[in-house]
Short mmCIF file of C-alpha atoms and ligand atoms in Angstrom, two decimals:
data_model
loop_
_atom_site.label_atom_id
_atom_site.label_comp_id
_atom_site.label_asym_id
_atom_site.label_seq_id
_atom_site.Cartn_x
_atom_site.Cartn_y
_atom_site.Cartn_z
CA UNK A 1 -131.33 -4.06 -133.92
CA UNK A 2 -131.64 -1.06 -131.30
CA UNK A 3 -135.41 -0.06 -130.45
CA UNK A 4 -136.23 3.09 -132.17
CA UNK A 5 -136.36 5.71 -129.87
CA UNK A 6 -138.89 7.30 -127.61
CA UNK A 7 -140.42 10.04 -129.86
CA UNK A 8 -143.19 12.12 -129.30
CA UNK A 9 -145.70 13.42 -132.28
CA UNK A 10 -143.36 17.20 -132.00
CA UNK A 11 -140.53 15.54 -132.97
CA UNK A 12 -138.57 15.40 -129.47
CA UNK A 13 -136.57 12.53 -128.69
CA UNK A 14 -136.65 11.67 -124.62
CA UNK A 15 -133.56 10.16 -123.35
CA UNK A 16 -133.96 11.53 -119.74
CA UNK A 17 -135.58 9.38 -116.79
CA UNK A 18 -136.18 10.38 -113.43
CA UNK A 19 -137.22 8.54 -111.21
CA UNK A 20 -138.38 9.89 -107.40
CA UNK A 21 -138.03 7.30 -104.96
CA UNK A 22 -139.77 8.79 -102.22
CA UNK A 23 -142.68 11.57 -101.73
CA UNK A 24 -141.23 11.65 -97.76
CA UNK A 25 -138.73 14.65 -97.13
CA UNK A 26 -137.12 15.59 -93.31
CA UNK A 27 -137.56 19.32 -94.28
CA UNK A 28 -141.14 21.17 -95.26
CA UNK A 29 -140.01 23.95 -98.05
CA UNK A 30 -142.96 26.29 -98.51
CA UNK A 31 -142.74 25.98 -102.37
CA UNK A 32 -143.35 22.57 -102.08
CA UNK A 33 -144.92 21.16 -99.07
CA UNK A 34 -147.06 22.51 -96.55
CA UNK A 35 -145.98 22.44 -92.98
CA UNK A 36 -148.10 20.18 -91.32
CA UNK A 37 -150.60 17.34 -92.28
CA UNK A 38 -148.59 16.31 -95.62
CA UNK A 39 -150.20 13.60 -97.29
CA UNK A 40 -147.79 10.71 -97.88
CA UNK A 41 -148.59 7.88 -100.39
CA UNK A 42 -149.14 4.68 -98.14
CA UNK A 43 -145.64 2.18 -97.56
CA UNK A 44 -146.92 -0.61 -100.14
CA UNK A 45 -147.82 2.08 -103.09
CA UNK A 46 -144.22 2.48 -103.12
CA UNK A 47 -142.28 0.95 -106.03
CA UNK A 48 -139.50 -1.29 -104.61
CA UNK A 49 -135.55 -0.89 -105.56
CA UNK A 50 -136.31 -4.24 -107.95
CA UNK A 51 -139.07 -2.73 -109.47
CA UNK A 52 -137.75 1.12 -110.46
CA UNK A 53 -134.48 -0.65 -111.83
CA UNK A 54 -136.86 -3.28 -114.53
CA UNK A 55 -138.64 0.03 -115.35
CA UNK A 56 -135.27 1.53 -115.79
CA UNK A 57 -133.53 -1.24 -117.78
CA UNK A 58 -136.77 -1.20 -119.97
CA UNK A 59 -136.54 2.79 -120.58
CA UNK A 60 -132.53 2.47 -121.02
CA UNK A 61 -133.56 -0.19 -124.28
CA UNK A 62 -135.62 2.67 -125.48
CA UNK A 63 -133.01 5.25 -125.86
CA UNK A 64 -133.09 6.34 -122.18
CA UNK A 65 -129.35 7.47 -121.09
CA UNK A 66 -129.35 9.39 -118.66
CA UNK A 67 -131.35 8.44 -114.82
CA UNK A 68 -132.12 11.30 -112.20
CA UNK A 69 -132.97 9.59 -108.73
CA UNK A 70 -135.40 12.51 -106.51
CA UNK A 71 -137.92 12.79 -104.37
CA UNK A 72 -139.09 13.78 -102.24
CA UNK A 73 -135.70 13.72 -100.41
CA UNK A 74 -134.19 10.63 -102.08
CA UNK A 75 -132.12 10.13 -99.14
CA UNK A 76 -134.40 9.22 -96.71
CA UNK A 77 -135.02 6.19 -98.87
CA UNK A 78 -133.91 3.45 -96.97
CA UNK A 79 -130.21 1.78 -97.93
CA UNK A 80 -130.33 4.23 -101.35
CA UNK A 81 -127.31 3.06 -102.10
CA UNK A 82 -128.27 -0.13 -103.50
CA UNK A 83 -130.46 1.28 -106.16
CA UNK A 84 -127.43 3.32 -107.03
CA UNK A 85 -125.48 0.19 -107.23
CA UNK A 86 -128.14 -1.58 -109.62
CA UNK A 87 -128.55 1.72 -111.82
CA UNK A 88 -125.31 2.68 -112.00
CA UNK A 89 -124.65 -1.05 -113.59
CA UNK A 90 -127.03 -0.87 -116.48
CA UNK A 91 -125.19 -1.00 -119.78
CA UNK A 92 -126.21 1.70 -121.85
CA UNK A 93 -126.76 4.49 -118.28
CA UNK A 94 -124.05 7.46 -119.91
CA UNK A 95 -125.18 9.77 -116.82
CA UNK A 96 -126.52 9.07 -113.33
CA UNK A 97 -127.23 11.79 -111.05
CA UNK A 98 -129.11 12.74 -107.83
CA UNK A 99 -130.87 15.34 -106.56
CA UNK A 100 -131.14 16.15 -102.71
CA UNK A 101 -131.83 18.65 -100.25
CA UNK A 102 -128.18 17.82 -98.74
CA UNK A 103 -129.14 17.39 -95.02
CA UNK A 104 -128.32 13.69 -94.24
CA UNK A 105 -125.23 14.16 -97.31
CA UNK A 106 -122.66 13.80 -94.21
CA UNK A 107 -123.94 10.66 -93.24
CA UNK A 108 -124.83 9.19 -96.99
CA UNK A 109 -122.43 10.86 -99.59
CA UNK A 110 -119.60 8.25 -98.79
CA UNK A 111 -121.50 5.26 -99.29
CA UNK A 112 -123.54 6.46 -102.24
CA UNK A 113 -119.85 7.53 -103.75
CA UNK A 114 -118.81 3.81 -103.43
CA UNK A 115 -121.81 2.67 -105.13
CA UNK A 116 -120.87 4.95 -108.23
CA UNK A 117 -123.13 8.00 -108.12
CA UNK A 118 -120.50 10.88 -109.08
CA UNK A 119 -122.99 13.90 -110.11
CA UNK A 120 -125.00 15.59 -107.64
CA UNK A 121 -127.29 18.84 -107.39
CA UNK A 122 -127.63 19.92 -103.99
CA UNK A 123 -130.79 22.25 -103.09
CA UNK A 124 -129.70 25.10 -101.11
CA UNK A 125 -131.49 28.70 -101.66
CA UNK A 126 -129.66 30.63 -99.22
CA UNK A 127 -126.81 31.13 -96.67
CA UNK A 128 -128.04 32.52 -94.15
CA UNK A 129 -129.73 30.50 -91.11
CA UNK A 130 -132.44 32.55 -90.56
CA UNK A 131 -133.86 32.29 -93.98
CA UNK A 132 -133.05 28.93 -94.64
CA UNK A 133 -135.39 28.26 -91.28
CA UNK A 134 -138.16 29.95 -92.74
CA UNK A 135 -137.90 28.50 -96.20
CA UNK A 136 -137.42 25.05 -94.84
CA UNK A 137 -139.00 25.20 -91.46
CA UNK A 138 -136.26 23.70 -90.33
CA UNK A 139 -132.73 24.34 -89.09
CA UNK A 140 -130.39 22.53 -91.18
CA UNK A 141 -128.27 24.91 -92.83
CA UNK A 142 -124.91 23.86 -91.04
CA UNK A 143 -125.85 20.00 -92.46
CA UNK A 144 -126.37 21.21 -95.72
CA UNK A 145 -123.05 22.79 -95.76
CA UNK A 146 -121.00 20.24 -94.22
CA UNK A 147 -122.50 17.56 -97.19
CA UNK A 148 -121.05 19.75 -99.84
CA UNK A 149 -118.19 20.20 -98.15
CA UNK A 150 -117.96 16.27 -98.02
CA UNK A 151 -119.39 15.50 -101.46
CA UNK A 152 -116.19 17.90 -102.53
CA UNK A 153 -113.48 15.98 -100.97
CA UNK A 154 -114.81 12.65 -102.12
CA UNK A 155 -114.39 13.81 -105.59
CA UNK A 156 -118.14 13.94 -106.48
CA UNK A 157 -118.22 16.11 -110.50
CA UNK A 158 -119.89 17.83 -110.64
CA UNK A 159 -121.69 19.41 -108.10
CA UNK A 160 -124.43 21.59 -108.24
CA UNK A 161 -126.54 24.05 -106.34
CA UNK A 162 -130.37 24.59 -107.04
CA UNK A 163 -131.17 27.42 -105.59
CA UNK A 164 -134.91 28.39 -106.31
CA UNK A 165 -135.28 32.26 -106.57
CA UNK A 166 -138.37 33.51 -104.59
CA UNK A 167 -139.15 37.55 -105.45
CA UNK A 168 -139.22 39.82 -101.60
CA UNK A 169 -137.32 37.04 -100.39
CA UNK A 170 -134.50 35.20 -101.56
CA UNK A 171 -132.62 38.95 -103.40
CA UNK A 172 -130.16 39.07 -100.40
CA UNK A 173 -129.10 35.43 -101.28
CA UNK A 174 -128.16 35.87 -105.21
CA UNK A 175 -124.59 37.51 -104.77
CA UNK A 176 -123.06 35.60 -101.53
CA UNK A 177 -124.35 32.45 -103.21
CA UNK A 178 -122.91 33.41 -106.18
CA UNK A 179 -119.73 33.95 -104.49
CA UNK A 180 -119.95 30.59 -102.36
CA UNK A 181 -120.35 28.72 -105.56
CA UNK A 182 -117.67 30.76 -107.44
CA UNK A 183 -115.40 30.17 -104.39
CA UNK A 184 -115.53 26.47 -104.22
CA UNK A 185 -115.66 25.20 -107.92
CA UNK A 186 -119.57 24.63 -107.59
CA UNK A 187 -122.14 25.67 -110.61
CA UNK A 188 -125.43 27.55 -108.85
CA UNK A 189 -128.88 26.80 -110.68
CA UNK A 190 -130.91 29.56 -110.13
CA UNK A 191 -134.67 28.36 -110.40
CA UNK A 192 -137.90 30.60 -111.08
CA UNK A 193 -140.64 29.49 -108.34
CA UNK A 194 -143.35 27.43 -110.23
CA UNK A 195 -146.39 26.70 -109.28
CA UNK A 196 -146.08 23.62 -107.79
CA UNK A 197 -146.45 24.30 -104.34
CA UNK A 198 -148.59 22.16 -102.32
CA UNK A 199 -150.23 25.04 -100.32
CA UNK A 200 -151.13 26.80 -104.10
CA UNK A 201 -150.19 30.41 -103.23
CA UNK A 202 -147.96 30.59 -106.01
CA UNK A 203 -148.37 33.34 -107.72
CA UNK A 204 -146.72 35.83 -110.81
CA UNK A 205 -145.35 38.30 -108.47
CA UNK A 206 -143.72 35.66 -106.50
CA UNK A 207 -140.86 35.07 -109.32
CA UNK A 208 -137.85 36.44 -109.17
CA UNK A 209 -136.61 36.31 -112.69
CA UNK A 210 -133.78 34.92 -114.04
CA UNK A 211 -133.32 38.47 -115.93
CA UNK A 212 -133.33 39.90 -112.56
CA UNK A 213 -130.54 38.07 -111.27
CA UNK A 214 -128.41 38.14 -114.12
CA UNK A 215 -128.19 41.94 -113.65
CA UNK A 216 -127.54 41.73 -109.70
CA UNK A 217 -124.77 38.69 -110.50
CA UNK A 218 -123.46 41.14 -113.40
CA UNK A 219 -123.62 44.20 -111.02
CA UNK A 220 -122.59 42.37 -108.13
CA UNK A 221 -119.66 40.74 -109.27
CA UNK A 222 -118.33 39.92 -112.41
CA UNK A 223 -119.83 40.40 -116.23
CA UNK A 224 -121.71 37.26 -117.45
CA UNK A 225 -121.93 35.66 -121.13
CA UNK A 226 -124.49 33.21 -122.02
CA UNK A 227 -122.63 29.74 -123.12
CA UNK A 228 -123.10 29.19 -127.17
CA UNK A 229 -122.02 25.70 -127.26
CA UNK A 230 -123.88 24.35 -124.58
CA UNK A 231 -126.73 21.33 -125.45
CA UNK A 232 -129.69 22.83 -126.60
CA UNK A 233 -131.98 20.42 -124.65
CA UNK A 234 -130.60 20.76 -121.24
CA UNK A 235 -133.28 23.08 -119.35
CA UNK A 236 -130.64 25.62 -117.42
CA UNK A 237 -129.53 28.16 -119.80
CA UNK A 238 -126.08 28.69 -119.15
CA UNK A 239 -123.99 31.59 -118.52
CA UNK A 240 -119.81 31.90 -117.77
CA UNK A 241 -118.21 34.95 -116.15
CA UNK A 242 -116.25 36.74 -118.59
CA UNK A 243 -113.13 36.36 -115.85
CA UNK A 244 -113.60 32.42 -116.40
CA UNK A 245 -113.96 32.14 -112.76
CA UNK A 246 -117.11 29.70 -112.66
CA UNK A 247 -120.38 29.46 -114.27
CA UNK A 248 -124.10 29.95 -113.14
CA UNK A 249 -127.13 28.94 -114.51
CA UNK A 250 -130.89 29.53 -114.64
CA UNK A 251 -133.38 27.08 -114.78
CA UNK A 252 -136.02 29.74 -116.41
CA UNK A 253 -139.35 27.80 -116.52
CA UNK A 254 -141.78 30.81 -116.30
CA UNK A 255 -139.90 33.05 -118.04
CA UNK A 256 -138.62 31.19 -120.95
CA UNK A 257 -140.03 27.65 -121.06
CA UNK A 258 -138.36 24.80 -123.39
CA UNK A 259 -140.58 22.81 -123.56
CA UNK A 260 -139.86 22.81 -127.10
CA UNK A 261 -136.24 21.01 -126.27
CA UNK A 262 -138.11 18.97 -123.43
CA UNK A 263 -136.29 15.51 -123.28
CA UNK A 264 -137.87 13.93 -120.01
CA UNK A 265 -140.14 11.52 -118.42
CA UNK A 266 -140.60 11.19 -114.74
CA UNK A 267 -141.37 7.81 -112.77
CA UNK A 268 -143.62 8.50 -109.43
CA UNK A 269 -142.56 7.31 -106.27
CA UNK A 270 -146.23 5.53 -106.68
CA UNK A 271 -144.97 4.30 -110.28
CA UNK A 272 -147.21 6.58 -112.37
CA UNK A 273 -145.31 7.75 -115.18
CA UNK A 274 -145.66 11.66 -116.73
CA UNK A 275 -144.73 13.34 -119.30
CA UNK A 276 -144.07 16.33 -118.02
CA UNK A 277 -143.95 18.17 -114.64
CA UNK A 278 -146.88 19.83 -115.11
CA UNK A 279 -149.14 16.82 -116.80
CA UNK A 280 -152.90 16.72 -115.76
CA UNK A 281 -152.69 13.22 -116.69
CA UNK A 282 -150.30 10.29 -116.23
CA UNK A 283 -150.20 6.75 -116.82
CA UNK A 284 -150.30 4.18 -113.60
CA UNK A 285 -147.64 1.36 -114.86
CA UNK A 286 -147.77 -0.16 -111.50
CA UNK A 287 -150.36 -2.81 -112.26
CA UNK A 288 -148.38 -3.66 -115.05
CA UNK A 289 -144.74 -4.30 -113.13
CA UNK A 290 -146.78 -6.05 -110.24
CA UNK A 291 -149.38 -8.13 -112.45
CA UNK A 292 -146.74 -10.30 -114.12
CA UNK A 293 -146.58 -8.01 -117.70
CA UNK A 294 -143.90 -8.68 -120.03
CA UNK A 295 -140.94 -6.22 -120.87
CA UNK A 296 -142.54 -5.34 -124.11
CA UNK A 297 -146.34 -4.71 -122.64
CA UNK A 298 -144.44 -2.00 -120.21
CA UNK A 299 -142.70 -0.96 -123.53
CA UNK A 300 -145.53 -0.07 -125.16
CA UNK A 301 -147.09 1.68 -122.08
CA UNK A 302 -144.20 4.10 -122.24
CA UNK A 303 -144.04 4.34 -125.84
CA UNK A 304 -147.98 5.53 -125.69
CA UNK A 305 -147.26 7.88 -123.08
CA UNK A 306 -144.52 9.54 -125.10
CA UNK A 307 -146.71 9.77 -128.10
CA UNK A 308 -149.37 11.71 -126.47
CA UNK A 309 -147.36 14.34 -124.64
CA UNK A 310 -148.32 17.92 -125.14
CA UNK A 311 -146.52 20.26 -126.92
CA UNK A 312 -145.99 22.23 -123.43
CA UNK A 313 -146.94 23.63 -120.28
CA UNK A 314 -149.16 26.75 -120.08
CA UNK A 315 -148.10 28.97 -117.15
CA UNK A 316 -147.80 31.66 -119.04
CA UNK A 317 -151.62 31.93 -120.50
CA UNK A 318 -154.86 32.11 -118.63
CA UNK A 319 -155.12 28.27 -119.81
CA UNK A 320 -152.88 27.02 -117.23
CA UNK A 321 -153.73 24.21 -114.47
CA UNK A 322 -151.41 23.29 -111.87
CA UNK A 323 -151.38 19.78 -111.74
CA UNK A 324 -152.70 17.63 -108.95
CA UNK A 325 -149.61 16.78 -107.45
CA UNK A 326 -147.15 19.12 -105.61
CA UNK A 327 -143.37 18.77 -106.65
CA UNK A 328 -142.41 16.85 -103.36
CA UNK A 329 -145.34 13.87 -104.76
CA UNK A 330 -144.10 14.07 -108.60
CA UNK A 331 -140.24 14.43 -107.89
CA UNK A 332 -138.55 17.93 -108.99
N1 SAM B 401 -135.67 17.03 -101.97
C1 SAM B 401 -134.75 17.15 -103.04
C2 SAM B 401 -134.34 18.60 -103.22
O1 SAM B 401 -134.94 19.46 -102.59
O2 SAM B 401 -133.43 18.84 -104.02
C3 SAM B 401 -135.25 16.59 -104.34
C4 SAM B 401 -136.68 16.87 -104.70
S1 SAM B 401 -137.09 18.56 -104.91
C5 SAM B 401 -138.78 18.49 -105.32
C6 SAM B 401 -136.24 18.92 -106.44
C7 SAM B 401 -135.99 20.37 -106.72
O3 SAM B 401 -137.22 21.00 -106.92
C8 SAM B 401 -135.34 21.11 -105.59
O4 SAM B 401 -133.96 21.19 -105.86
C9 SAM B 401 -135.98 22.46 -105.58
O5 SAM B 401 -135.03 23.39 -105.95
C10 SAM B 401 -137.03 22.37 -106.66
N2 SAM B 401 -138.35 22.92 -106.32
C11 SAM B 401 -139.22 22.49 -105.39
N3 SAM B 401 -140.36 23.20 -105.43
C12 SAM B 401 -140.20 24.12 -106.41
C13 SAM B 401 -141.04 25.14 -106.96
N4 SAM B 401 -142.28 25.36 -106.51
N5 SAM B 401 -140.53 25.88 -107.96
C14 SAM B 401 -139.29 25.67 -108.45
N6 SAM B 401 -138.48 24.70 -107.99
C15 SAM B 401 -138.92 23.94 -106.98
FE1 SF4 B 402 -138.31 18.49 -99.53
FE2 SF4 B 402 -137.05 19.00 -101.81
FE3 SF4 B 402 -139.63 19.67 -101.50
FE4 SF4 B 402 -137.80 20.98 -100.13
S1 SF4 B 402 -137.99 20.96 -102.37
S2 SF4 B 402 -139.73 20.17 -99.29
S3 SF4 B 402 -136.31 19.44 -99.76
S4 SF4 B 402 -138.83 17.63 -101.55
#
């Protein structure tokens, strides 16, 4: 008989997993990391390929379909591929997908193609070098590019662009990456800055919002209508041009959180497991897959975590605490 599935006291049913494999990334965005003296959990904290894919296979007999693999920058993760491999062979995985910043995507893409990943978001906020350089502080743009040109001719479906929308900064970037993505069959993510940056300047009058750029894409270049049909508990809201050339979408966090769809847990690079990006608290299972627990101990560890997840973040009231992790150290 299946498990019944992961259910939290709202009512939501969780059947997304993702799982950062590293909190190391080879570029230092400001929204995430700070530029020097990053603090990196220590080699042997690490979960190792055998034990994300037991916590994985575990999760998938709970009702977890669909895996994420961040970071971090998943790719710097050594021979990534193999994970992929074991993942990508669990009965019961419907959807495995990655998310990357894109710049080592000429060197990885093919391999990580063979090993089955097909779905891909690819982080790029602008193109233009100059503001890529001080977004990332560093100059990989032409990388970047030349991995989605690469993850297109292997076939990879579908890709997507995360492009997180940064008010007096990124404005310049909505319409020509509009247009890129429009241009070359690829669906951009616009996504409101959160405060999750490791430096903690976030602030209100930093977010460009997803309102915003709906009027300069409409403006700009074609007439947008929001998708009716599309799954309720997927967190970008959608939106189609009414030509039918492409789709964008908006991952709208601040300005219109759904939490109240939420269907995720995230697994640490460190193997602590959270209930939501912006948990206070979160669960350590690691002493649990390295002390010799059983499947159904580490069952009930997730099951508990589930059961006491909040109803939802509170950016949007004077209540609100980031959490003590930046996004590079929880995985985005
Ligand atoms: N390094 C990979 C990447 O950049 O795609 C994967 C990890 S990264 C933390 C995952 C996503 O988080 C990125 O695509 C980026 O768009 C997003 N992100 C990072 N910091 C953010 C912030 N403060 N607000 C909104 N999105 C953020
Ligand atoms: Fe690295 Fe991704 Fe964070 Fe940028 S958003 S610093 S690429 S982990």
């Amino acid at each position: 008989m299946p498990a019944a599935p992961l259910i939290d006291a709202y009512g939501r049913i969780h059947d997304n997993l993702r799982i950062s494999v590293t909190d190391r990334c080879n570029i230092r965005c400001f929204y995430c990391m700070p530029e020097t003296e990053v603090q990196f959990v220590p080699r042997a904290e690490i979960l190792s390929f055998e034990e994300m894919e037991r916590f994985a296979r575990i999760a998938v007999t709970l009702g977890i379909t669909k895996l994420r693999i961040t970071g971090g920058e998943p790719l710097l993760r050594k021979d990534l591929h193999l994970l992929i491999r074991k993942l990508a062979a669990i009965p019961g995985v419907a959807d495995l997908a990655l998310t990357t910043n894109g710049v080592l995507l000429p060197q990885l893409a093919g391999p990580l193609y063979e090993a089955g990943l097909r779905r891909i978001n690819i982080h790029l906020d602008t193109l233009d070098r100059e503001r890529f350089l001080r977004i990332t502080r560093r100059d990989d743009l032409d990388r970047v590019l030349e991995g989605i040109a690469l993850c297109r001719r292997l076939g990879y479906h579908p890709i997507k662009i995360n492009a997180v929308a940064v008010k007096n900064l990124t404005e310049p970037d909505i319409v020509p990456l509009a247009r890129f993505g429009r241009e070359n069959g690829l669906e951009v993510r616009f996504i409101e800055f959160m405060p999750l940056d490791a430096e903690r300047r976030w602030d209100r009058g930093q977010v460009l919002l997803a309102d915003e750029i709906l009027e300069v894409l409409s403006r700009g270049i074609a007439p947008l209508e929001e998708i009716p049909d599309r799954d309720p508990r997927a967190p970008a809201t959608e939106y189609r041009y009414a030509d039918g050339l492409g789709r964008i979408g908006f991952i709208a966090s601040v300005s219109r959180p759904f939490c109240l769809n939420c269907n995720r847990i995230r697994l640490t690079a460190d193997g602590h497991l959270r209930y939501c990006l912006f948990a206070i608290e979160e669960t350590d299972v690691k002493p649990l897959l390295r002390g010799g627990a059983d499947d159904g101990q580490i069952e009930e560890l997730i099951r508990a975590a589930v059961g006491g997840k909040w109803e939802g973040h509170e950016i949007n009231s004077a209540r609100f605490i980031p959490p003590p992790r930046p996004m590079y150290s929880i995985g985005g």
